[in-house]
PDB file of N, CA and C in Angstrom:
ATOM      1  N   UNK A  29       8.541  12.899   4.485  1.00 44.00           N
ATOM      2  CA  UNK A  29       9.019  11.586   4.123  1.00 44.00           C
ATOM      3  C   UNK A  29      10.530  11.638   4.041  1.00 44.00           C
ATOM      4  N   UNK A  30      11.126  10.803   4.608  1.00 46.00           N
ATOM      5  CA  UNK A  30      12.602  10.479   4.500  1.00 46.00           C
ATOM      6  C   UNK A  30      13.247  10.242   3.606  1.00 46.00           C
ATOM      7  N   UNK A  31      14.202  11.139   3.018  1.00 47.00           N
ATOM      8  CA  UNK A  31      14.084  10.429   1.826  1.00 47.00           C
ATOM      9  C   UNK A  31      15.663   9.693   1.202  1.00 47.00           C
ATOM     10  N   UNK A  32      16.102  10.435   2.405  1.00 46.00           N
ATOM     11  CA  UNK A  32      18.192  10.383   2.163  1.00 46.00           C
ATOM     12  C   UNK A  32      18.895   9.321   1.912  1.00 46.00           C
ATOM     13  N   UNK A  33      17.860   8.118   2.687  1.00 48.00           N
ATOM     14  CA  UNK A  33      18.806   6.460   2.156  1.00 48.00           C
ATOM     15  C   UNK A  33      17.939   5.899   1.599  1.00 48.00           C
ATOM     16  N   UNK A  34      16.762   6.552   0.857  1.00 53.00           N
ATOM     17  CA  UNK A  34      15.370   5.847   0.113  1.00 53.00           C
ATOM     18  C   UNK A  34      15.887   5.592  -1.270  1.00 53.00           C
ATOM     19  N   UNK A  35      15.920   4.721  -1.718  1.00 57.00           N
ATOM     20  CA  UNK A  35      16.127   4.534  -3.020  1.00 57.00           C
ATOM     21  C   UNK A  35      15.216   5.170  -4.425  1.00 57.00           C
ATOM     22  N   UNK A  36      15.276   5.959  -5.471  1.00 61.00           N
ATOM     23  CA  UNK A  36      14.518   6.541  -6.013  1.00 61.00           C
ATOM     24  C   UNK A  36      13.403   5.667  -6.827  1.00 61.00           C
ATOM     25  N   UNK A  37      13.985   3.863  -6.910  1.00 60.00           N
ATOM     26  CA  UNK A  37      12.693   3.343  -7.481  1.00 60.00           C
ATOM     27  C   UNK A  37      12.163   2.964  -6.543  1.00 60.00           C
ATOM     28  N   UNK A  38      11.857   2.967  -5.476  1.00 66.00           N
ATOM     29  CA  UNK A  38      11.301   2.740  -4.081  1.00 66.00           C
ATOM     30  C   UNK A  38      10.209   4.246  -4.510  1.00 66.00           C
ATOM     31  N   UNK A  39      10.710   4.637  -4.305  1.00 65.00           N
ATOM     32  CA  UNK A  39       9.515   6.188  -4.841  1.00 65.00           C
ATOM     33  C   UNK A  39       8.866   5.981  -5.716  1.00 65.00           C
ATOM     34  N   UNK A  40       9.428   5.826  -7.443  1.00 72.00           N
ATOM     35  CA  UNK A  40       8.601   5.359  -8.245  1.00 72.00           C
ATOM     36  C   UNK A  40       7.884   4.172  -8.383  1.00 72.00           C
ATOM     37  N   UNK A  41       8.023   3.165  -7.622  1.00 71.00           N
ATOM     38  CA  UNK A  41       7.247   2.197  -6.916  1.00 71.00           C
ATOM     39  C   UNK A  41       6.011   2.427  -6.609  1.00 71.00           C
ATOM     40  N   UNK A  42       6.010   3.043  -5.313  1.00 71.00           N
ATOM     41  CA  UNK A  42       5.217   3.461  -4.426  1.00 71.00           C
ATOM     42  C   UNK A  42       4.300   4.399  -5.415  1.00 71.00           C
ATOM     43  N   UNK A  43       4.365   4.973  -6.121  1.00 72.00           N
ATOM     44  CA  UNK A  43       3.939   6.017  -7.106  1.00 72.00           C
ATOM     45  C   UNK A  43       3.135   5.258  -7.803  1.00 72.00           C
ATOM     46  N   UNK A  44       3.457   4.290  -8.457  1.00 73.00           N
ATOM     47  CA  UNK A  44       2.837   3.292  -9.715  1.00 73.00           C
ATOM     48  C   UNK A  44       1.701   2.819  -8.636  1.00 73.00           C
ATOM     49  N   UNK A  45       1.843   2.302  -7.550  1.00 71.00           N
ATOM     50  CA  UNK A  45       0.681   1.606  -6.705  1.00 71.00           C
ATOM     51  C   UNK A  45      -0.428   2.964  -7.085  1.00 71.00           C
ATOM     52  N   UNK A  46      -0.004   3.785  -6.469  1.00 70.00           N
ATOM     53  CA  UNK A  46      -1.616   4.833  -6.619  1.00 70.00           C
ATOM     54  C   UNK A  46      -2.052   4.842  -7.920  1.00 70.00           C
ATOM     55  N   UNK A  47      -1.089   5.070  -9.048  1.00 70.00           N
ATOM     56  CA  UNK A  47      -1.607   4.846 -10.309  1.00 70.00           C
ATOM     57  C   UNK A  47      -2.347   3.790 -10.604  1.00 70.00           C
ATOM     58  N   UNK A  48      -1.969   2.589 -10.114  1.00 72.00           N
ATOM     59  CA  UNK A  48      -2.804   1.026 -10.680  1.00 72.00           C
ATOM     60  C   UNK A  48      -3.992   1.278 -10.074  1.00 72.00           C
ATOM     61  N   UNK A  49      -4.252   2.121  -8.777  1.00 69.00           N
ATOM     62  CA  UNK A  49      -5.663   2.367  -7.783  1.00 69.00           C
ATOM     63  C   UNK A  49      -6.577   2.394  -8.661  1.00 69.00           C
ATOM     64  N   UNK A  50      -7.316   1.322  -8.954  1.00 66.00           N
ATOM     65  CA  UNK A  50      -8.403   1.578 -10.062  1.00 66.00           C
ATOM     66  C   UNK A  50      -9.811   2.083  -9.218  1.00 66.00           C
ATOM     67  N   UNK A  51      -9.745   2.669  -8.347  1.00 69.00           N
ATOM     68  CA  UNK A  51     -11.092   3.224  -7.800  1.00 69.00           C
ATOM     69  C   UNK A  51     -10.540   4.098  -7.189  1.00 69.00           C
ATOM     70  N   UNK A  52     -11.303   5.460  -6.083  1.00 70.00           N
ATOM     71  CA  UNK A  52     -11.070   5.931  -5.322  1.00 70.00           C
ATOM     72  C   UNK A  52     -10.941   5.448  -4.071  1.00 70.00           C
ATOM     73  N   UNK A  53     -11.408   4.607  -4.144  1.00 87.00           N
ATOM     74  CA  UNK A  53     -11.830   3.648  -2.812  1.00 87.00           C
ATOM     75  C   UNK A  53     -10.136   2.973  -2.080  1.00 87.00           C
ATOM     76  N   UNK A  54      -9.964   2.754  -3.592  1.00 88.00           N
ATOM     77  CA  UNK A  54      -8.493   1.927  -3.052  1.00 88.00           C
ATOM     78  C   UNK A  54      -7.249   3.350  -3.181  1.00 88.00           C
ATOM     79  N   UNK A  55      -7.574   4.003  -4.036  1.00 87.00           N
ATOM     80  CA  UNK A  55      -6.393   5.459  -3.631  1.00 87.00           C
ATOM     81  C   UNK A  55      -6.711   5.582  -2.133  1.00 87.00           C
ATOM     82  N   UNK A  56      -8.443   6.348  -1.649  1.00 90.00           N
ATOM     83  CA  UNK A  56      -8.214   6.306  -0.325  1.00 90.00           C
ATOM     84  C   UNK A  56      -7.893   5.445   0.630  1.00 90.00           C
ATOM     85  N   UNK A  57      -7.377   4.137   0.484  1.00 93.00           N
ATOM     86  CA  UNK A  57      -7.024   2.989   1.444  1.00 93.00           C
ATOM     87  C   UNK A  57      -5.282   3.429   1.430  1.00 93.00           C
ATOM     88  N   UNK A  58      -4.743   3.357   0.204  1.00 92.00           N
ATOM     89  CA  UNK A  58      -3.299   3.971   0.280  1.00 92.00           C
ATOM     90  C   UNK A  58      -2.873   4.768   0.686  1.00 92.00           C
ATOM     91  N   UNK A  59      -3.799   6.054   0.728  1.00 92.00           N
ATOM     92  CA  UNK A  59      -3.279   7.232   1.418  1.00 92.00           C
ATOM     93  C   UNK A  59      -3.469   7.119   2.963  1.00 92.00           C
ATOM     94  N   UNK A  60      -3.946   6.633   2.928  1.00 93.00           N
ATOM     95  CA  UNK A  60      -4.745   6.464   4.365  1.00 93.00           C
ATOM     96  C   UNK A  60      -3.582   5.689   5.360  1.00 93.00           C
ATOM     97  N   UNK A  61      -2.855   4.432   4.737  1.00 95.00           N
ATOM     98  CA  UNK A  61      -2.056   3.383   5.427  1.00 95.00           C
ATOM     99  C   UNK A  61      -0.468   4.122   5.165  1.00 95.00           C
ATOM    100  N   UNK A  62      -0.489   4.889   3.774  1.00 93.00           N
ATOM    101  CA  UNK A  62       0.584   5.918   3.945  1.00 93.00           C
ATOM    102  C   UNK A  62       1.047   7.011   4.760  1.00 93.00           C
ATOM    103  N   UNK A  63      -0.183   7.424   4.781  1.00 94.00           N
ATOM    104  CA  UNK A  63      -0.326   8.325   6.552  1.00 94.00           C
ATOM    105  C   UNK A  63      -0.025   8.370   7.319  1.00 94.00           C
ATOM    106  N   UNK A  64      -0.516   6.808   7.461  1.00 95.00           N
ATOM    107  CA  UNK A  64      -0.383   6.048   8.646  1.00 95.00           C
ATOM    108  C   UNK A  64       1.330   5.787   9.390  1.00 95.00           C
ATOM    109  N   UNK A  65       2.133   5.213   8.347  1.00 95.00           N
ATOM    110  CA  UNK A  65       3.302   4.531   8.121  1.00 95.00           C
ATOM    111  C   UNK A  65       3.666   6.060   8.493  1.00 95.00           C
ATOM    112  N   UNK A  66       3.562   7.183   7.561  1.00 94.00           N
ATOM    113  CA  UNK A  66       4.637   8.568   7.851  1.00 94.00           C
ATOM    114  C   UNK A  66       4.414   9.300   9.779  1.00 94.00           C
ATOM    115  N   UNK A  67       3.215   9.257  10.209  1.00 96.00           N
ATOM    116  CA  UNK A  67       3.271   9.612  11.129  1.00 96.00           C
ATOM    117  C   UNK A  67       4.001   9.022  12.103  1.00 96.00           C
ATOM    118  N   UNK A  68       3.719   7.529  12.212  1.00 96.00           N
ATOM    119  CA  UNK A  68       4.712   6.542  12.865  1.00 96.00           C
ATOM    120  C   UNK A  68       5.950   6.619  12.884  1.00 96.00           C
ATOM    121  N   UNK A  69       6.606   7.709  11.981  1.00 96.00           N
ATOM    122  CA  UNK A  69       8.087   7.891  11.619  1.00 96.00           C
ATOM    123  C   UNK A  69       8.861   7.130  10.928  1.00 96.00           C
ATOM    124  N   UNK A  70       8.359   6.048  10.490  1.00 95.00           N
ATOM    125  CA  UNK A  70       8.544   5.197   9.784  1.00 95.00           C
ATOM    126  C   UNK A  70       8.788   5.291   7.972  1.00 95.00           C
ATOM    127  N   UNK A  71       9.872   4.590   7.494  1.00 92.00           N
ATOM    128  CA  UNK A  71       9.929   4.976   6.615  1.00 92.00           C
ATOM    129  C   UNK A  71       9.396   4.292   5.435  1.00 92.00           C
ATOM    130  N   UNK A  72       9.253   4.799   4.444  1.00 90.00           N
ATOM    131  CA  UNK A  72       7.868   4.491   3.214  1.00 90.00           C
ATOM    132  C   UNK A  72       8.209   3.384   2.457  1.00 90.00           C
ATOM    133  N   UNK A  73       7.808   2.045   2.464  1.00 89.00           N
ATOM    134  CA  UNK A  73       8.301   1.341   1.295  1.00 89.00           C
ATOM    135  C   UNK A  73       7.235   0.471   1.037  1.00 89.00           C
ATOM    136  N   UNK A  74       7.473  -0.610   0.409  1.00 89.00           N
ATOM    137  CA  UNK A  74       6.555  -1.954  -0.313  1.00 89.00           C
ATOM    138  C   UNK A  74       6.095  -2.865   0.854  1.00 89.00           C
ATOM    139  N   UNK A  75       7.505  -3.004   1.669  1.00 92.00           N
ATOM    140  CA  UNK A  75       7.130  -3.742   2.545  1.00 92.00           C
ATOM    141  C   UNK A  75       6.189  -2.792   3.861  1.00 92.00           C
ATOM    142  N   UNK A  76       6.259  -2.063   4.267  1.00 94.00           N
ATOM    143  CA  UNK A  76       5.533  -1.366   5.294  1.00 94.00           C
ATOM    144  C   UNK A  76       4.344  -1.122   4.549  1.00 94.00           C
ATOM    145  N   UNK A  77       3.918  -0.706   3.806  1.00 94.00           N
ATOM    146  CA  UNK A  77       2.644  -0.634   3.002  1.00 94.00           C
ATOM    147  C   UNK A  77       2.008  -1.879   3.212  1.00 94.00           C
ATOM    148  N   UNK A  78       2.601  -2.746   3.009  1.00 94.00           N
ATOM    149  CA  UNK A  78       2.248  -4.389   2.812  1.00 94.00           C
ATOM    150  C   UNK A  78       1.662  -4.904   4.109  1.00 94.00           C
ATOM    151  N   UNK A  79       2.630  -4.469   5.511  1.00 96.00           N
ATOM    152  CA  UNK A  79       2.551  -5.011   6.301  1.00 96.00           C
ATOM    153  C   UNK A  79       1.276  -3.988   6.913  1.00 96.00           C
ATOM    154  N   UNK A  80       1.026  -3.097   6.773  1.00 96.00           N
ATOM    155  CA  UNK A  80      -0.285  -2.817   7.114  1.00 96.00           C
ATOM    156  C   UNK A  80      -1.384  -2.932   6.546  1.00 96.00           C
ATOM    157  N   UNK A  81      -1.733  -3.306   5.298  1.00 96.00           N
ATOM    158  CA  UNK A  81      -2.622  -3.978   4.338  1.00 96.00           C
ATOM    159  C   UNK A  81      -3.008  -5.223   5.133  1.00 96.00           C
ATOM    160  N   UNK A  82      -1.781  -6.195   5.433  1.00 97.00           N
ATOM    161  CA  UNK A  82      -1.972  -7.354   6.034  1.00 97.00           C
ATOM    162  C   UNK A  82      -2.298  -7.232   7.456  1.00 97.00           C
ATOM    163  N   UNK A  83      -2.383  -6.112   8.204  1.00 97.00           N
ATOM    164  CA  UNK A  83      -2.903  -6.057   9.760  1.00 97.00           C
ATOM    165  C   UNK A  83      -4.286  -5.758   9.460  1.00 97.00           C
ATOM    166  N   UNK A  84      -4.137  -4.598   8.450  1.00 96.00           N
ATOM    167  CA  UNK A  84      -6.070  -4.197   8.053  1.00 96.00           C
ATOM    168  C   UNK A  84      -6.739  -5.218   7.791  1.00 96.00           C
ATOM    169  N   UNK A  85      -6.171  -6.238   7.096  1.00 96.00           N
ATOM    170  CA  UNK A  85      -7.024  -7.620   6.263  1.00 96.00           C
ATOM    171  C   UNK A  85      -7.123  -8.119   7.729  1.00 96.00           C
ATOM    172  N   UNK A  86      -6.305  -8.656   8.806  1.00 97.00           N
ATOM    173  CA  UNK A  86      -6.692  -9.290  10.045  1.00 97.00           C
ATOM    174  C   UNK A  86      -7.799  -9.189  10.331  1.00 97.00           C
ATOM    175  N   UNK A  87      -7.906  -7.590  10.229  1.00 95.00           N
ATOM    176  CA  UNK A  87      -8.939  -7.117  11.033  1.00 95.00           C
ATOM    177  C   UNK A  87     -10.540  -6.886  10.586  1.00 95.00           C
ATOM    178  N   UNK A  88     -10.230  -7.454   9.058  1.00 94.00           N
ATOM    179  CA  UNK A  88     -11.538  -6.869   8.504  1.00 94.00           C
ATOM    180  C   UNK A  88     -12.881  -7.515   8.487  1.00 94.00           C
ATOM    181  N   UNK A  89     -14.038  -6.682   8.478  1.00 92.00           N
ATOM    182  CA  UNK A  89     -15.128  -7.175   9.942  1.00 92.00           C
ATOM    183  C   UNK A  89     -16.004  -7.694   8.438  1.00 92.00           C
ATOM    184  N   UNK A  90     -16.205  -7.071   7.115  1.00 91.00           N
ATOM    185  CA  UNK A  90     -16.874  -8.101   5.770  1.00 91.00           C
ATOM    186  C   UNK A  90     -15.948  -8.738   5.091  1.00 91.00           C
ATOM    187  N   UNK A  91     -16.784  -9.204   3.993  1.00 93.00           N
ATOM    188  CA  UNK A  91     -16.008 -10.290   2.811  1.00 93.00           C
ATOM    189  C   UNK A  91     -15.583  -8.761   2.236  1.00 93.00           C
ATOM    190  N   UNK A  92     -16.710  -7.996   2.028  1.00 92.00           N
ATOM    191  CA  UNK A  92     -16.235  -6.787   0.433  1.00 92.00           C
ATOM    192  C   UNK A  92     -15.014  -6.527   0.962  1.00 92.00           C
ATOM    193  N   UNK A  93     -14.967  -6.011   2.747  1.00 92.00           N
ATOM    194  CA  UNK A  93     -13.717  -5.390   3.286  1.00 92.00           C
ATOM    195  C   UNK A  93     -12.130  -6.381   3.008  1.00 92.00           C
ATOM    196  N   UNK A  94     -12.506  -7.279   2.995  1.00 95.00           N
ATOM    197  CA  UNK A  94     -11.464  -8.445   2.887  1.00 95.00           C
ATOM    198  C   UNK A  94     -10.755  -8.350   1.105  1.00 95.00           C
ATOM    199  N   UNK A  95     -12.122  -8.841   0.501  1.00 94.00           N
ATOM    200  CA  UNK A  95     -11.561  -8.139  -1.160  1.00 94.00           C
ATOM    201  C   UNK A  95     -11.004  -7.227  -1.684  1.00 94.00           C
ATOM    202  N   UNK A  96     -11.387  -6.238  -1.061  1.00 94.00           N
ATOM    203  CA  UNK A  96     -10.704  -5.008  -1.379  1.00 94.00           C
ATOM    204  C   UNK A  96      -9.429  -5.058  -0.885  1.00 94.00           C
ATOM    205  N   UNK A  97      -8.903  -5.413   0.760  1.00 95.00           N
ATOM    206  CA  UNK A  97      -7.856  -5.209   1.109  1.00 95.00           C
ATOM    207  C   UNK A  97      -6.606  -6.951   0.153  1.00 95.00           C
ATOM    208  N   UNK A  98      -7.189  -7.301  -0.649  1.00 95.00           N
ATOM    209  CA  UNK A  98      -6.424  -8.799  -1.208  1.00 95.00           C
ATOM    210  C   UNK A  98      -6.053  -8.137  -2.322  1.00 95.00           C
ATOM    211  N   UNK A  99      -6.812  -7.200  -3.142  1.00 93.00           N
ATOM    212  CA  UNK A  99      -6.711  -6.617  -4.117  1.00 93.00           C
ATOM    213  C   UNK A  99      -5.599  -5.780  -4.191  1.00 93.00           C
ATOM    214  N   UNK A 100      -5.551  -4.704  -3.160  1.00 93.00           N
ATOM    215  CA  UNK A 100      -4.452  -3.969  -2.749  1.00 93.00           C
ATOM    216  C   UNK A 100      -3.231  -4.655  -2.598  1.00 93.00           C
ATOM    217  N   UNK A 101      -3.111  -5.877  -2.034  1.00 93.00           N
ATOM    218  CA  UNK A 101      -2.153  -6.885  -1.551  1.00 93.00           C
ATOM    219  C   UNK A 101      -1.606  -7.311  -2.872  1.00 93.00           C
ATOM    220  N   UNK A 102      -2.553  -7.582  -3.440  1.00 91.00           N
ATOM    221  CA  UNK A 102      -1.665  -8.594  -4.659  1.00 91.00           C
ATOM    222  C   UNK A 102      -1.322  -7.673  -5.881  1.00 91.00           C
ATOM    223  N   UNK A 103      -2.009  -6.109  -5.594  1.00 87.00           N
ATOM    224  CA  UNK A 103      -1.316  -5.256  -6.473  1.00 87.00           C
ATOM    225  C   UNK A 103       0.320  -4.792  -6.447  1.00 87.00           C
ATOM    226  N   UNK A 104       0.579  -4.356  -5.077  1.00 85.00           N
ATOM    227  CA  UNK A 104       1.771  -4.622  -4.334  1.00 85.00           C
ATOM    228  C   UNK A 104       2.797  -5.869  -4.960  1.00 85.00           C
ATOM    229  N   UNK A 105       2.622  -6.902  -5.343  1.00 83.00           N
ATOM    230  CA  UNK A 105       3.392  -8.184  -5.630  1.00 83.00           C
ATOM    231  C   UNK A 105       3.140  -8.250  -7.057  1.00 83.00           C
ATOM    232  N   UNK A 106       2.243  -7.479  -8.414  1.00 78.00           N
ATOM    233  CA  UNK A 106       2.445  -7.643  -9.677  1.00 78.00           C
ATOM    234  C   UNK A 106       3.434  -6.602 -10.571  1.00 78.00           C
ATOM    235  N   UNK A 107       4.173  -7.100 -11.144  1.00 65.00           N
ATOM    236  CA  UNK A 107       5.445  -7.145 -12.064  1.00 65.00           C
ATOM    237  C   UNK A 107       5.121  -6.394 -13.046  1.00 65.00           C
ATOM    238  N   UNK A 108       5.947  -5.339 -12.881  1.00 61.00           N
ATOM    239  CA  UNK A 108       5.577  -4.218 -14.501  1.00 61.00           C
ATOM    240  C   UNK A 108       6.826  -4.811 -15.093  1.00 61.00           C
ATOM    241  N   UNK A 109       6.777  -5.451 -16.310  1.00 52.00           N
ATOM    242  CA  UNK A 109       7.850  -5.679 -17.176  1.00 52.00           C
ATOM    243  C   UNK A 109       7.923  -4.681 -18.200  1.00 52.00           C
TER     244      UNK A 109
END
């Protein structure tokens, strides 16, 4: 992971998402689209996470598959004060 012009709450960001993962189900969806994003060479943030959440949701063939991936989505966009 790149990390030289990454900002360090961009890390702890990204960190808190796996923590909120209230199942395994959704850790393995994160790691999985994180993977995804690092092999691509691409570098790690909210928005690239996001934007493949939102290609997976395009694509998703049930409702459960759809819920799960909205869940992930709108975890991404809630506010730790």
């Amino acid at each position: 992971m790149r990390q030289n012009g990454q900002a360090q709450e961009t890390l702890s960001d990204i960190a808190r998402y796996f923590n909120q993962a209230s199942s395994p189900s959704q850790q393995e969806t994160l790691g999985c689209v994180v993977v995804e994003i690092l092999r691509a060479g691409n570098s790690l943030s909210r928005k690239a996470i996001c934007s493949k959440l939102l290609r997976r949701l395009e694509q998703a063939s049930t409702p459960e598959e759809e819920q799960h991936l909205h869940e992930l989505i709108s975890m991404l966009f809630r506010r730790e004060d």
